[in-house]
Short mmCIF file of C-alpha atoms in Angstrom, two decimals:
data_model
loop_
_atom_site.label_atom_id
_atom_site.label_comp_id
_atom_site.label_asym_id
_atom_site.label_seq_id
_atom_site.Cartn_x
_atom_site.Cartn_y
_atom_site.Cartn_z
CA MET A 68 19.28 -26.15 2.77
CA TRP A 69 20.31 -22.15 2.54
CA MET A 70 21.53 -20.72 5.16
CA ALA A 71 19.13 -20.01 7.85
CA ALA A 72 19.28 -16.23 10.48
CA GLU A 73 21.03 -15.63 13.02
CA PRO A 74 21.12 -12.54 15.70
CA ILE A 75 23.00 -9.01 14.55
CA GLU A 76 24.83 -6.35 17.28
CA SER A 77 26.09 -3.42 15.91
CA GLU A 78 27.49 -0.29 17.90
CA ARG A 79 23.41 1.20 18.63
CA LEU A 80 21.06 -1.85 16.70
CA ARG A 81 20.14 -5.33 17.35
CA LEU A 82 18.79 -7.77 14.32
CA LYS A 83 16.61 -9.86 14.88
CA PRO A 84 16.45 -13.12 13.17
CA LEU A 85 12.59 -13.42 11.59
CA THR A 86 8.40 -14.75 13.51
CA VAL A 87 5.52 -14.05 13.12
CA TRP A 88 5.77 -12.07 16.30
CA HIS A 89 7.33 -9.97 14.99
CA ALA A 90 3.86 -8.67 13.20
CA ALA A 91 1.95 -7.07 15.78
CA ARG A 92 5.20 -4.57 16.97
CA MET A 93 6.14 -3.79 13.07
CA VAL A 94 2.66 -2.74 11.85
CA GLY A 95 3.30 0.87 13.35
CA VAL A 96 6.62 1.05 11.94
CA LEU A 97 5.16 0.85 8.58
CA ALA A 98 2.20 2.62 9.28
CA ASP A 99 3.71 6.00 7.55
CA PRO A 100 2.30 6.52 4.19
CA SER A 101 5.94 7.74 3.42
CA ILE A 102 7.63 4.38 3.21
CA TYR A 103 6.17 3.54 0.04
CA ARG A 104 7.65 6.35 -1.91
CA PHE A 105 10.05 4.56 -3.31
CA MET A 106 9.19 1.14 -3.72
CA GLY A 107 5.22 0.95 -3.90
CA GLY A 108 2.05 -0.62 -2.51
CA GLU A 109 1.61 0.52 1.04
CA PRO A 110 0.73 -0.03 5.03
CA PRO A 111 0.03 -3.56 5.44
CA THR A 112 -2.40 -4.30 8.24
CA ALA A 113 -1.59 -6.55 10.63
CA LEU A 114 -3.04 -9.39 8.73
CA THR A 115 -1.40 -9.00 5.85
CA LEU A 116 1.85 -8.38 8.49
CA SER A 117 1.72 -11.79 9.37
CA MET A 118 0.53 -13.90 6.37
CA ARG A 119 3.00 -12.45 4.79
CA TYR A 120 6.07 -12.92 7.81
CA ARG A 121 4.31 -16.30 7.71
CA ALA A 122 5.57 -16.57 4.03
CA GLN A 123 9.33 -14.94 5.11
CA VAL A 124 10.44 -17.41 8.08
CA VAL A 125 9.78 -20.08 6.26
CA GLY A 126 13.19 -18.86 4.47
CA HIS A 127 13.10 -19.97 0.91
CA SER A 128 10.86 -19.66 -1.63
CA ALA A 129 8.67 -22.65 -2.96
CA ASP A 130 10.79 -24.05 -5.37
CA GLY A 131 14.07 -23.55 -3.53
CA CYS A 132 15.81 -21.54 -5.73
CA THR A 133 15.90 -18.32 -3.69
CA GLY A 134 16.61 -17.79 0.54
CA TRP A 135 15.15 -15.92 2.38
CA LEU A 136 17.18 -14.32 5.04
CA ASN A 137 15.19 -11.22 7.61
CA TRP A 138 15.62 -9.88 10.46
CA ILE A 139 13.91 -6.66 12.11
CA ILE A 140 15.53 -3.85 13.21
CA THR A 141 15.71 -2.89 17.11
CA LEU A 142 17.29 0.08 18.67
CA THR A 143 19.44 -2.17 21.63
CA GLU A 144 18.32 0.50 23.92
CA THR A 145 14.96 0.36 24.35
CA ALA A 146 14.29 -2.88 22.37
CA ALA A 147 11.80 -0.48 19.75
CA PRO A 148 11.97 -1.93 16.22
CA ILE A 149 11.97 1.14 14.01
CA GLY A 150 12.90 -1.12 10.58
CA PHE A 151 14.10 -4.40 9.01
CA VAL A 152 17.14 -5.83 6.52
CA GLN A 153 16.97 -8.28 3.80
CA ALA A 154 18.75 -10.65 2.30
CA THR A 155 18.01 -12.75 -0.45
CA LEU A 156 20.00 -15.35 -1.44
CA ILE A 157 20.37 -15.63 -5.32
CA ASP A 158 23.23 -18.14 -6.72
CA ARG A 159 23.64 -20.82 -4.18
CA SER A 160 27.15 -21.81 -6.14
CA GLN A 161 28.57 -18.15 -5.66
CA LEU A 162 26.41 -17.14 -2.58
CA ALA A 163 24.79 -13.72 -4.40
CA ALA A 164 22.23 -11.68 -2.27
CA ASP A 165 20.19 -8.87 -2.89
CA LEU A 166 19.82 -6.27 -0.52
CA ALA A 167 17.18 -4.73 0.90
CA TRP A 168 16.47 -2.15 4.29
CA VAL A 169 13.65 0.21 5.75
CA ILE A 170 13.42 1.92 8.42
CA SER A 171 10.68 4.07 9.54
CA PRO A 172 10.80 7.44 9.08
CA HIS A 173 10.46 8.49 12.69
CA HIS A 174 14.37 6.80 12.79
CA GLN A 175 15.81 8.02 9.68
CA GLY A 176 18.99 10.51 9.11
CA ARG A 177 21.04 9.38 11.84
CA GLY A 178 22.68 6.65 10.26
CA HIS A 179 20.54 3.66 10.89
CA ALA A 180 19.14 1.69 7.72
CA THR A 181 23.92 1.94 6.61
CA GLU A 182 24.75 0.80 10.21
CA ALA A 183 22.28 -2.43 9.94
CA ALA A 184 22.41 -2.83 6.65
CA ALA A 185 26.30 -2.67 6.59
CA ALA A 186 26.54 -4.86 9.88
CA MET A 187 23.99 -7.59 7.72
CA VAL A 188 26.55 -8.13 5.43
CA ALA A 189 29.93 -8.25 7.95
CA TRP A 190 27.36 -11.73 8.58
CA LEU A 191 26.88 -12.67 5.09
CA ARG A 192 30.25 -11.82 3.85
CA ASP A 193 31.16 -14.73 6.98
CA HIS A 194 29.07 -17.19 5.29
CA GLY A 195 30.18 -17.04 2.61
CA VAL A 196 28.51 -15.02 0.46
CA SER A 197 30.67 -12.87 -1.45
CA ARG A 198 28.31 -11.14 -4.15
CA PHE A 199 25.12 -8.25 -3.82
CA ALA A 200 23.09 -6.71 -5.09
CA ALA A 201 20.57 -4.09 -4.36
CA ASN A 202 17.13 -2.65 -6.54
CA ILE A 203 16.85 1.22 -5.94
CA HIS A 204 14.56 3.84 -7.14
CA PRO A 205 16.18 6.33 -8.54
CA GLN A 206 14.87 9.25 -6.89
CA HIS A 207 15.51 7.77 -3.76
CA GLU A 208 19.34 9.73 -2.83
CA ALA A 209 19.58 8.00 1.66
CA SER A 210 19.13 4.48 -0.15
CA ALA A 211 21.84 5.75 -2.51
CA ALA A 212 24.30 7.10 0.06
CA VAL A 213 23.50 3.32 2.30
CA ALA A 214 24.35 0.96 -1.32
CA ARG A 215 27.25 3.34 -2.25
CA THR A 216 28.78 2.92 2.19
CA LEU A 217 28.25 -0.76 1.11
CA GLY A 218 30.43 -0.69 -1.55
CA LEU A 219 27.78 -0.84 -4.41
CA HIS A 220 27.66 1.26 -7.36
CA ALA A 221 24.88 1.60 -9.46
CA THR A 222 24.61 0.23 -12.65
CA ALA A 223 22.81 0.78 -16.34
CA ALA A 224 20.52 -1.83 -15.39
CA VAL A 225 17.00 -0.76 -14.88
CA VAL A 226 14.71 -4.21 -12.58
CA HIS A 227 11.36 -2.36 -12.29
CA GLY A 228 11.72 1.17 -12.92
CA GLU A 229 14.54 0.63 -9.86
CA VAL A 230 18.52 1.42 -10.79
CA ARG A 231 20.30 -1.96 -10.27
CA TRP A 232 23.32 -2.13 -8.32
CA GLU A 233 26.07 -4.44 -8.08
CA SER A 234 29.38 -4.95 -5.39
#
């Protein structure tokens, strides 16, 4: 079995393990169409998000080949959700993780993505994960900055139009 997400705290944020209950609160967080400029897609409905979360909280793919860890990012001060971070575990022998982060545009530019992603990476390291990667749109400078802060570097690999960053 893959590891399960646990609560994580940082200076200004709480990362709460994903539940289906979070869907209703996250619809508003993910409603701004500008979020999808680089990652594609469109704002989810409450039903779509609920179905997505129902699948994700299982914690692994149907065939068991990948593990899924998802956290909702909330502000410690208000408990308001502002985004999410996730890690897809892809190698049981060396525990490697593909990372992703999304912050509502209303909370961008304040270091929340970096703080949340760094807290997630620290937790993952404490749980034996040794290699990290992220796929980032070549024009998404904010996500590239987060990746650099996490110790990732851009590679020559391109996956679905996104640059592969690795530790």
